[in-house]
Coordinates of C-alpha atoms and ligand atoms in Angstrom, one line a residue:
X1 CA 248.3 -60.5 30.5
X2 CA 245.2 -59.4 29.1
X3 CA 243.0 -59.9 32.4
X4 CA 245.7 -58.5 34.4
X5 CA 245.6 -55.5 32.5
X6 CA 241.7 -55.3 32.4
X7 CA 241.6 -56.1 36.4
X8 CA 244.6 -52.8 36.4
X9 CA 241.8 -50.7 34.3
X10 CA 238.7 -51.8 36.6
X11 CA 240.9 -50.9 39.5
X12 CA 241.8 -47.6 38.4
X13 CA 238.3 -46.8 37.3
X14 CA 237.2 -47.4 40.9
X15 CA 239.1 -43.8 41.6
X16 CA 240.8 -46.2 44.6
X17 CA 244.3 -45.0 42.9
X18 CA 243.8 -41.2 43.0
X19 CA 243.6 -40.0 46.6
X20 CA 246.5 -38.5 47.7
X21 CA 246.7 -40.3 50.8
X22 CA 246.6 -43.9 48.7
X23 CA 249.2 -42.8 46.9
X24 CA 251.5 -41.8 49.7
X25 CA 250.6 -45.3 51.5
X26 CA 251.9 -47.0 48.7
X27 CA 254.9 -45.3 48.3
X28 CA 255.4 -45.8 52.3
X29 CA 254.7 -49.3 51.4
X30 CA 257.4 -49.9 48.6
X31 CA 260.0 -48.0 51.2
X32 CA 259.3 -50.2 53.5
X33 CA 259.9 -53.3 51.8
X34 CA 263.0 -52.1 50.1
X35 CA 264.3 -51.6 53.5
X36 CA 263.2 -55.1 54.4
X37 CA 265.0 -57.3 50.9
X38 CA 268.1 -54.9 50.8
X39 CA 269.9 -57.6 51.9
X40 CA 268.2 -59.9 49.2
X41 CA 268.8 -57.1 46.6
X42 CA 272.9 -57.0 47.4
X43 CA 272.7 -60.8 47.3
X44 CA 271.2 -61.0 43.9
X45 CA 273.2 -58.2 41.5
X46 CA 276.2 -59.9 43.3
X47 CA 275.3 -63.2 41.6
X48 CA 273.9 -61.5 38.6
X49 CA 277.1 -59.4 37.9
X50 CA 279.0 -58.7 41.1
X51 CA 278.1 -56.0 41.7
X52 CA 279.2 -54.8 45.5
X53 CA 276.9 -53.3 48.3
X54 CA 278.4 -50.3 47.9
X55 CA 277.7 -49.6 44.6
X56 CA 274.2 -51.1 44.7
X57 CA 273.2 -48.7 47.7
X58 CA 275.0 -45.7 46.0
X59 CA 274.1 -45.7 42.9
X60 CA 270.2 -47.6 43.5
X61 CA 269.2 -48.1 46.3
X62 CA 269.6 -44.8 47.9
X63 CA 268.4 -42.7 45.0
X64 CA 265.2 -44.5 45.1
X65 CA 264.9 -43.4 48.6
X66 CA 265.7 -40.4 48.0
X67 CA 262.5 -40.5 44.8
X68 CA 260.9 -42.2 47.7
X69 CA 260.9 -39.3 50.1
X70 CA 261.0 -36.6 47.7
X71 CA 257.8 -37.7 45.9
X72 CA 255.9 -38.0 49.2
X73 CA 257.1 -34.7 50.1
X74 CA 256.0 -32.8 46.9
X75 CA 253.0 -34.7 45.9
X76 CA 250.4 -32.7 47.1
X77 CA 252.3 -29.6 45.7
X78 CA 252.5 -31.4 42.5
X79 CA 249.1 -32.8 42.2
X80 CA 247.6 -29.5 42.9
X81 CA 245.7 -27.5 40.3
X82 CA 247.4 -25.3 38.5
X83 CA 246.1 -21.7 38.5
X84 CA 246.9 -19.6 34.9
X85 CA 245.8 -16.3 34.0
X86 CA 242.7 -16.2 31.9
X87 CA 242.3 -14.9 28.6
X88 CA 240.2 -11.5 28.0
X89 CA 238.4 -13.4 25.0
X90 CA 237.1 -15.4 27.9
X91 CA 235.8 -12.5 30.3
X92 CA 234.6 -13.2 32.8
X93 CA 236.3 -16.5 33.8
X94 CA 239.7 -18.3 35.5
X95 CA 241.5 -21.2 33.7
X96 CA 243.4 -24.0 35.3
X97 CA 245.3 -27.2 35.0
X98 CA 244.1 -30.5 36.8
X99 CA 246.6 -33.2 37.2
X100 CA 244.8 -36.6 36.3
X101 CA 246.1 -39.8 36.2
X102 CA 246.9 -41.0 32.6
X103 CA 245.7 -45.0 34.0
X104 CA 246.6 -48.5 33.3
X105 CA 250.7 -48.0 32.4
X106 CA 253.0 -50.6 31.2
X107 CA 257.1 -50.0 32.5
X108 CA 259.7 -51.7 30.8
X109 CA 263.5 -51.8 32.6
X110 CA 266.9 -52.2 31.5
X111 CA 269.1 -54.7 33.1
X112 CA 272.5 -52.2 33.8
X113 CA 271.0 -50.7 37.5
X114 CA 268.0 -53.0 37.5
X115 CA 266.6 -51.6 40.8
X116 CA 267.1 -48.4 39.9
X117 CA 265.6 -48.2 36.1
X118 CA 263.0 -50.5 37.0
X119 CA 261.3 -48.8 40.2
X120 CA 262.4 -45.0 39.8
X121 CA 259.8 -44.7 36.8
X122 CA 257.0 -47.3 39.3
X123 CA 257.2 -44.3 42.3
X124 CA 256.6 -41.6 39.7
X125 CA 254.0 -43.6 38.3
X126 CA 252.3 -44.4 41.8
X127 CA 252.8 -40.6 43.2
X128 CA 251.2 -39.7 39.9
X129 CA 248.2 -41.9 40.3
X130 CA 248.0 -44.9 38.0
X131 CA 247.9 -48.8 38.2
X132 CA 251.4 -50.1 36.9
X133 CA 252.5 -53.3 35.0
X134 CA 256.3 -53.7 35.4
X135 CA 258.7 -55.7 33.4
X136 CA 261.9 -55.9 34.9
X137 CA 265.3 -57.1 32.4
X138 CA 265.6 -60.7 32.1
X139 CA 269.4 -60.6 31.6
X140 CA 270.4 -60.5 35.6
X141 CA 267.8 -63.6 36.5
X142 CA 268.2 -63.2 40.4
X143 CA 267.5 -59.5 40.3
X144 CA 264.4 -59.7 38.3
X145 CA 263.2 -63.0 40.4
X146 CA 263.8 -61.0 43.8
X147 CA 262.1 -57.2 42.2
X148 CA 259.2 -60.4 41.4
X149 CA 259.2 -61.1 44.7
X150 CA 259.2 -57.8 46.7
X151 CA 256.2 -56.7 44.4
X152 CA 254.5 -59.8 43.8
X153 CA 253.9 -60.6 47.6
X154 CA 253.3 -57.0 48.7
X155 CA 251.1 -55.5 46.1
X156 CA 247.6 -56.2 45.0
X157 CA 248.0 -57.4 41.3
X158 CA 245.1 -54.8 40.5
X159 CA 247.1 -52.1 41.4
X160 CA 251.3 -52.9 40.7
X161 CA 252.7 -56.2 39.7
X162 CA 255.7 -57.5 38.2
X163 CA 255.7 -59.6 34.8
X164 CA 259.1 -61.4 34.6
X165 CA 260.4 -62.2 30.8
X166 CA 262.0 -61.4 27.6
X167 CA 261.5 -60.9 24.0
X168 CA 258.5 -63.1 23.9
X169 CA 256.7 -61.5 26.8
X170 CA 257.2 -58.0 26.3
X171 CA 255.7 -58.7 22.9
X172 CA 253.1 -60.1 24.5
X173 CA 252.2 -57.1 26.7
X174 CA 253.5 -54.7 23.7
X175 CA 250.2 -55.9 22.0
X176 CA 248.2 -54.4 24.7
X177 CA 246.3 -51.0 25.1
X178 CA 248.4 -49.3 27.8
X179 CA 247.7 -45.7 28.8
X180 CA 251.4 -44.7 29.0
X181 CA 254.5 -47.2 28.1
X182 CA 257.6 -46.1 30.2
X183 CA 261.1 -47.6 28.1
X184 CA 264.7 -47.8 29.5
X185 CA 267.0 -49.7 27.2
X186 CA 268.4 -49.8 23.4
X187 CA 267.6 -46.8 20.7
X188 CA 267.1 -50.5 18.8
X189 CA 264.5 -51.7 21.1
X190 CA 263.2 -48.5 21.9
X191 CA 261.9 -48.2 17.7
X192 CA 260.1 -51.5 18.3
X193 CA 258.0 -50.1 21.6
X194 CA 257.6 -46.8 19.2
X195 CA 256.0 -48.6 16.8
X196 CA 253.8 -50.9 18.9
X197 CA 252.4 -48.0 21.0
X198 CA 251.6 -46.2 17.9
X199 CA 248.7 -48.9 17.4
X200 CA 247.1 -47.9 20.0
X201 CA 248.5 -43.7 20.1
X202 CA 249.8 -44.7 23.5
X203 CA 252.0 -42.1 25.3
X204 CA 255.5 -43.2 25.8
X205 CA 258.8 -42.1 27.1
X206 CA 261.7 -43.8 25.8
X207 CA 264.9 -43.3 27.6
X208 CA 267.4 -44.4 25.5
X209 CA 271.2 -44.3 25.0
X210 CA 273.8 -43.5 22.2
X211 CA 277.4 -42.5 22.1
X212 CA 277.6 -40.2 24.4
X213 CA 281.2 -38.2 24.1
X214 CA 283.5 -36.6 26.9
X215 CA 285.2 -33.0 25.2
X216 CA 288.2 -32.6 27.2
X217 CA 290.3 -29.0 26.0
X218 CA 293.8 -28.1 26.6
X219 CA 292.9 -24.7 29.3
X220 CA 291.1 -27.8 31.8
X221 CA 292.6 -29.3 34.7
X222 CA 294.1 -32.2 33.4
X223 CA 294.3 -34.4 36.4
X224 CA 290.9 -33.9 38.2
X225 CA 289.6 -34.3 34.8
X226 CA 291.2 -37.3 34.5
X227 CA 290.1 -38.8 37.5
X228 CA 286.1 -37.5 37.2
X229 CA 286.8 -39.5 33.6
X230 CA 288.5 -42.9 35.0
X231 CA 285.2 -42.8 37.7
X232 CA 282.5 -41.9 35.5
X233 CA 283.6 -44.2 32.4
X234 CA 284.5 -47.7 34.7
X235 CA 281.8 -47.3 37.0
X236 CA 279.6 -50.8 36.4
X237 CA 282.5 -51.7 34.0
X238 CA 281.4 -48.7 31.4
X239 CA 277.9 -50.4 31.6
X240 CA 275.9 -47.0 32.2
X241 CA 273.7 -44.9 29.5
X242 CA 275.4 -42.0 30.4
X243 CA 279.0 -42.6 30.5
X244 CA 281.6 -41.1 28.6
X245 CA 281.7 -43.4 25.5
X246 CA 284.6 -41.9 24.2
X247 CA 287.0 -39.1 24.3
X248 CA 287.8 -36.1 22.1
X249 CA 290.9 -34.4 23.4
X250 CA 292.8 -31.4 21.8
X251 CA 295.6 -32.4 19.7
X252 CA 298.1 -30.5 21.7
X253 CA 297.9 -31.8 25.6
X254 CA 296.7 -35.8 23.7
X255 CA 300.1 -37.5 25.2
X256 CA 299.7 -35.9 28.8
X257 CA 296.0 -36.8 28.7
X258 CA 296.8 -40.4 28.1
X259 CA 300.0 -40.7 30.6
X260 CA 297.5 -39.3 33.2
X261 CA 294.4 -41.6 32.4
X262 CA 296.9 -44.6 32.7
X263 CA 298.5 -43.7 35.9
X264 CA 294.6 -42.9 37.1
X265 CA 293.4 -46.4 36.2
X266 CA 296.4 -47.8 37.3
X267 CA 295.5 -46.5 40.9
X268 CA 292.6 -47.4 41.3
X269 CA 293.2 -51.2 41.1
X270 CA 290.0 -51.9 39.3
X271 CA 289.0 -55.4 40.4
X272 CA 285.8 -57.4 41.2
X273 CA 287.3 -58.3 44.8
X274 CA 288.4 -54.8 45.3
X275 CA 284.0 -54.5 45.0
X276 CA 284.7 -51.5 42.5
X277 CA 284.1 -53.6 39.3
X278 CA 281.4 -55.8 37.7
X279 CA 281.6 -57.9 35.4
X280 CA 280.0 -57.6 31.5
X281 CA 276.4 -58.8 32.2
X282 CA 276.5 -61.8 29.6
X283 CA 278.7 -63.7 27.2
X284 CA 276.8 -62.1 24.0
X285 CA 278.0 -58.7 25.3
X286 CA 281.2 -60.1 26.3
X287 CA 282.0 -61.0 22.5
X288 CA 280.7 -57.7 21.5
X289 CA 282.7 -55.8 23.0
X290 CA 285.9 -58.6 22.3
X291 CA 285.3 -57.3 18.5
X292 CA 286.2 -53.7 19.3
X293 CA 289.3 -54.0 20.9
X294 CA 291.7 -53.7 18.4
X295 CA 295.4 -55.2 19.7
X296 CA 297.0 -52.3 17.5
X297 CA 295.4 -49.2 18.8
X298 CA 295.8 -50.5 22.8
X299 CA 297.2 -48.0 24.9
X300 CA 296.6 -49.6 28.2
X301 CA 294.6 -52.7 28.8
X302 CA 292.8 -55.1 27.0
X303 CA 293.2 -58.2 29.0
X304 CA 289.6 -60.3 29.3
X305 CA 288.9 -63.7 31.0
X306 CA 286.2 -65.0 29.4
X307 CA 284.8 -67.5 31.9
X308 CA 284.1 -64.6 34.3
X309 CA 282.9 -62.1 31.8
X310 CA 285.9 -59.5 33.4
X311 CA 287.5 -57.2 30.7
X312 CA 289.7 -54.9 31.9
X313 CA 289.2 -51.4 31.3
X314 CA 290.8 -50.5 28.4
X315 CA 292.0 -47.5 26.3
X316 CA 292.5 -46.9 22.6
X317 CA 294.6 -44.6 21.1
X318 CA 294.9 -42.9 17.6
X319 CA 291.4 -43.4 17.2
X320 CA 289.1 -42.1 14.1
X321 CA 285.7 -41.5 14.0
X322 CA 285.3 -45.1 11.4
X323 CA 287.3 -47.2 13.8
X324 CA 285.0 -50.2 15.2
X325 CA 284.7 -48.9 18.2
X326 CA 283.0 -45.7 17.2
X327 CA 279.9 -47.5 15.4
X328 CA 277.9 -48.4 18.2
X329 CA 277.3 -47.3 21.9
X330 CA 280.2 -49.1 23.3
X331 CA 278.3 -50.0 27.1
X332 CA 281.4 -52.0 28.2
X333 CA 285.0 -50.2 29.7
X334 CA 286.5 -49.6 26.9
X335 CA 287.3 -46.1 26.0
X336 CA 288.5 -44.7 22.6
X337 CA 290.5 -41.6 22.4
X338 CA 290.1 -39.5 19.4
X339 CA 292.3 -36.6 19.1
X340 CA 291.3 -32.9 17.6
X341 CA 292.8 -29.8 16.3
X342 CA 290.3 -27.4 17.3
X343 CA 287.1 -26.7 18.1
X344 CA 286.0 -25.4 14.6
X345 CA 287.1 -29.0 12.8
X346 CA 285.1 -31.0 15.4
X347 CA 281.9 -29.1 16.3
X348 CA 280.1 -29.5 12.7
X349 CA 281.1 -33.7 13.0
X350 CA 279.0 -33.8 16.5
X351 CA 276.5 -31.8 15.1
X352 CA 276.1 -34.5 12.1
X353 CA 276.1 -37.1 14.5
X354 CA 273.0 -38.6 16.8
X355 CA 271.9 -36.8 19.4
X356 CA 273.4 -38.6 22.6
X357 CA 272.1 -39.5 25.6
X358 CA 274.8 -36.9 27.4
X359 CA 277.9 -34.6 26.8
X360 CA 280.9 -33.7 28.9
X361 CA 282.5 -30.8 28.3
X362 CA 286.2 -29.8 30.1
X363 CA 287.8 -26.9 30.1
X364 CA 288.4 -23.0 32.2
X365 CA 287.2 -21.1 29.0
X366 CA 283.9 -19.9 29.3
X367 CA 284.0 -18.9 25.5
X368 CA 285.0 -22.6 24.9
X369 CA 281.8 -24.2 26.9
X370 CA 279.1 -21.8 25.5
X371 CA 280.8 -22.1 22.0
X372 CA 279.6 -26.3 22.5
X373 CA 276.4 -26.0 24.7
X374 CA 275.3 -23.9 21.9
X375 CA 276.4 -26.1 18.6
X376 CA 275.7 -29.7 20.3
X377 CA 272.7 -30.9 21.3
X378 CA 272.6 -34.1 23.6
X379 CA 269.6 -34.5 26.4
X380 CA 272.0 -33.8 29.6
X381 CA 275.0 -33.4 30.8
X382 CA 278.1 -31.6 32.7
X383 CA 280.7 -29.4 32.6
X384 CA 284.0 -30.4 34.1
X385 CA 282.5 -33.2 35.6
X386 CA 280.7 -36.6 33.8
X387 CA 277.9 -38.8 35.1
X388 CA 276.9 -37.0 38.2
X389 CA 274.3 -34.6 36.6
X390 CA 271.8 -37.8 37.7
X391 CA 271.8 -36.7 40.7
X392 CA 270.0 -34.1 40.8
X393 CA 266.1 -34.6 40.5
X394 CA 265.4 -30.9 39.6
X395 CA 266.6 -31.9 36.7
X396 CA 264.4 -33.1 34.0
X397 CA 266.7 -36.7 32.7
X398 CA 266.0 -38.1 29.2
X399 CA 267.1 -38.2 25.8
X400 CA 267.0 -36.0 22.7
X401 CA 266.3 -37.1 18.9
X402 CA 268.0 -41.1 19.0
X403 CA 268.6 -40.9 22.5
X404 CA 265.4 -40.7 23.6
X405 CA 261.6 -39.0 23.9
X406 CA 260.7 -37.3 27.1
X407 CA 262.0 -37.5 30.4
X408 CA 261.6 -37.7 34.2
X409 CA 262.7 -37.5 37.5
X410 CA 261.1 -35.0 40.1
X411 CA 258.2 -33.3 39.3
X412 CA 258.9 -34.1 35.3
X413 CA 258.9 -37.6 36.6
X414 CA 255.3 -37.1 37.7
X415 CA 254.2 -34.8 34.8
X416 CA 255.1 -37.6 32.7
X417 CA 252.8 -40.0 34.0
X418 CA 250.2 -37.2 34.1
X419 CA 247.3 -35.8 31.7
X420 CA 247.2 -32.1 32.1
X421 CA 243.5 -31.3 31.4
X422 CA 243.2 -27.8 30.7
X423 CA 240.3 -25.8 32.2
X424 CA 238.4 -22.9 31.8
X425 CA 235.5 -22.3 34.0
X426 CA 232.9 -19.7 32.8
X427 CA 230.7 -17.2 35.1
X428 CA 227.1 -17.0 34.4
X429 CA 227.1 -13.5 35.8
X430 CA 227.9 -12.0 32.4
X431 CA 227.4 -12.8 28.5
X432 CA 229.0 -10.7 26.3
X433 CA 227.4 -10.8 22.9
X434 CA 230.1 -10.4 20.7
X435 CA 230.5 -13.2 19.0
X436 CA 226.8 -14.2 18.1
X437 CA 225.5 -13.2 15.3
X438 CA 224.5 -10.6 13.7
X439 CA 228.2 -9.8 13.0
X440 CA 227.9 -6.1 13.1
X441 CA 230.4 -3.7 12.3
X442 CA 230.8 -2.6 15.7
X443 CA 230.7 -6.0 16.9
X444 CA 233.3 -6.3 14.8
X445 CA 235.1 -3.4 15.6
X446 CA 235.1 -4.3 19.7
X447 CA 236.3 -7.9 19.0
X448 CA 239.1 -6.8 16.9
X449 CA 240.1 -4.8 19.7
X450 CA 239.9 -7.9 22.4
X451 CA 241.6 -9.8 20.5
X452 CA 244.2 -7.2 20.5
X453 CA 244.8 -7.5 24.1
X454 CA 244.3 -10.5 24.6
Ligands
LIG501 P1 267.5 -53.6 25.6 O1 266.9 -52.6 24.7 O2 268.2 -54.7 25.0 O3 266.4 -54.1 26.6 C1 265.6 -53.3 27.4 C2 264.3 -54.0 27.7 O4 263.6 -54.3 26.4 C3 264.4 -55.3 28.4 O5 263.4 -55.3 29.5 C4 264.2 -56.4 27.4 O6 263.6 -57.5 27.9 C5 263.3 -55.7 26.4 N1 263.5 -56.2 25.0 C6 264.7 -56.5 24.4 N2 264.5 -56.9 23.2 C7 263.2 -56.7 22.9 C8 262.3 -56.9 21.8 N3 262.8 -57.3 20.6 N4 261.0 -56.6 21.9 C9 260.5 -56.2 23.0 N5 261.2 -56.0 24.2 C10 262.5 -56.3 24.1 O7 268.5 -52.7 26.5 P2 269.5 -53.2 27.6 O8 270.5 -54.1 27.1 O9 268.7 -53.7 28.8 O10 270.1 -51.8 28.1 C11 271.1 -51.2 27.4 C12 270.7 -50.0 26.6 O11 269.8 -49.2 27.4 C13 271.8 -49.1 26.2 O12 271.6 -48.6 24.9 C14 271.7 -48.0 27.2 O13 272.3 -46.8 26.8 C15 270.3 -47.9 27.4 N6 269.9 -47.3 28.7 C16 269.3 -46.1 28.8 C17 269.1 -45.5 30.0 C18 268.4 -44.2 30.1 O14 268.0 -43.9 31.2 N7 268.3 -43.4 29.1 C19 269.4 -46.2 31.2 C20 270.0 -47.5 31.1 C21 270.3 -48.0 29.8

């Protein structure tokens, strides 16, 4: 790992990486290929954890693409310099900001949309400049082999290659001096890369999760609600970072939200053959998430076969904030409903509380949705709506406090692999002298009065 890493540095000091045009090549170069394995990339998360075509292309494939097309799009823009106004202090000069490269970087993935968490950070990486050292999840084994494959065979090691492994690797490569490490997975795992870059002071984003709740108030329209919920919370079996992890609904509309969010799941026939439903991605997690159904609080659900890792989604009723259920991210499709008097009684408890990963807030009141956007903090989220918000690439994605440090996508997926080296450039033409010595009283005078403006 070692002499891969030095060969990445060699590479990148040959200034091969930082051309524009290299960068774009390579980008064309990874669209290319994902257009050539898509079939081998359906074929392997269908083995890993059924997951269908449809969902692979939807919510992977085609939002790398779209990071794909976008980047090559922008990057010039992006990689420009960056004009600012000088400072009078500095007269006569002009300041900018050049977009370098940070180098040799180290990306971690997690294993819930492999393709996607794995190679979204790689083409900001690449459009921002640097050499790249991925390390796909180990838990779906075909997906990682094939990612292996795609890069490994298509990529000179000096620039982008794929490291396959676990624990025992990652600690391997955790050792090293990396100029950025990019993390996707657990706030518990993400504390371990914390600590191992700080060895070295190397740069990292951590994109984490946490609990990330869904506020649903009595003025909102129950049933589209309900349905954006059922979507957002089943989708990959509840095994995204930014589903809803659980529910806090008003006290007064509690029994019509839960008629309506059984009838929803109900029919939608949530199945692996009807391709909209995975399974949990191994037996450790199956048993974890066994532990926090509790029998007596089922409100629908809470069937599981355990030979094909399928639990069914489930809902839990009468739920407080010391239940099991509520003392971990849940990251499987089970979804506890906790119930609320008003907004007052539950706004200082989410305050208290982690920052998460995301917050969905439902309701008409306007008053209602400023009154939470301005008392919770979370790193993104919607309003009336839940997971979507990914979508959009203007918008910078990552966590806040336990949920996560930094973030990317778009053009803040580029900044983040990126130094900005700040600039000013002096002319020759002109030398003030007031700020040499002798420190005169009208030196002293004039300067005060620069500094004033300036
Ligand atoms: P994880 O933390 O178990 O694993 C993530 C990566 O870390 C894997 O590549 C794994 O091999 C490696 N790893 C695991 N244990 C390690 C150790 N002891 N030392 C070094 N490396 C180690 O997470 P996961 O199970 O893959 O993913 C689930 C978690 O990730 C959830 O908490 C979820 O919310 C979060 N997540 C966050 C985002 C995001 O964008 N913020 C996206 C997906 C998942």
């Amino acid at each position: 790992m070692q002499q891969l890493l030095d060969a990445q540095r060699r590479f990148f000091a040959t200034q091969a990486t930082k051309p524009i045009a290299f960068r774009k090549k390579q980008l064309d170069r990874l669209e290319k290929l994902l257009k050539q394995y898509e079939g081998e990339l359906y074929a392997a998360i269908y083995a890993d954890f059924k997951k269908s075509e449809f969902d692979t292309y939807t919510s992977e494939i085609a939002l790398l693409y779209q990071d794909i097309k976008e980047a090559k799009r922008n990057l010039t823009y992006w990689a420009a310099k960056e004009h600012v106004p000088s400072s009078l202090i500095n007269f006569p000069s002009k300041s900018y900001i050049i977009k370098e490269p940070l180098g040799a970087c180290l990306v971690i993935g997690a294993w819930n949309y492999p393709y996607l968490l794995s190679l979204a950070p790689v083409i900001a990486a690449i459009a921002a400049g640097n050499t790249v050292i991925l390390k796909p999840s180990e838990l779906p084994a075909r997906t990682s082999a094939v990612l292996e494959k795609l890069i490994n065979t298509n990529f000179e090691p000096e620039f982008l290659k794929v490291v396959e492994g676990g624990v025992p690797e990652t600690t391997e490569l955790l050792k090293l001096q990396f100029n950025k490490i990019f993390f996707t997975g657990s706030t518990k795992v993400g504390k371990i890369v914390y600590e191992a870059a700080a060895k070295h002071l190397t740069p990292v984003t951590l994109e984490l999760g946490g609990k990330s709740p869904a506020i649903v108030m009595a003025d909102c329209k129950l049933k589209l609600a309900v349905k954006r919920l059922v979507w957002a919370k089943f989708l990959n079996a509840g095994q995204t970072c930014i589903a809803p992890d659980y529910i806090l609904v008003e006290k007064s509309i509690e029994t019509k939200f839960l008629q309506a969010l059984r009838e929803e799941i109900i029919s939608e026939h949530f199945s692996v053959e009807n391709h909209n439903y995975v399974q949990i991605i191994n037996d450790d997690n199956f048993e974890r998430l066994l532990q926090m159904i509790d029998a007596e609080k089922v409100w629908y659900g809470g069937e599981t076969r355990a030979q094909e890792r399928i639990i069914e989604p489930t809902v839990l009723r009468d739920i407080d904030f010391d239940h099991k259920s509520m003392q971990e991210e849940i990251f499987g499709p089970i979804l506890p409903v906790i119930s609320f008097e008003s907004l007052d009684t539950i706004l200082p408890k989410l305050h208290d509380l982690p920052k998460p990963l995301a917050t969905y807030v439902f309701t008409a009141s306007k008053k209602k949705k400023e009154q939470i956007l301005k008392y919770v903090s979370f790193g993104g989220g919607m309003v009336n709506d839940a997971v979507m918000h990914i979508a959009n690439s203007e918008l910078p994605f990552g966590g806040v406090g336990m949920s996560g440090i930094g973030a990317y996508h778009g053009k803040t997926g580029f900044d983040c692999f990126s130094h900005h080296k700040s600039m000013v450039e002096k002319a020759t033409w002109l030398e003030l002298p007031l700020k040499y010595y002798p420190h005169t009283a009208s030196r002293f005078k004039w300067i005060k009065r620069l500094l004033k403006l300036s």
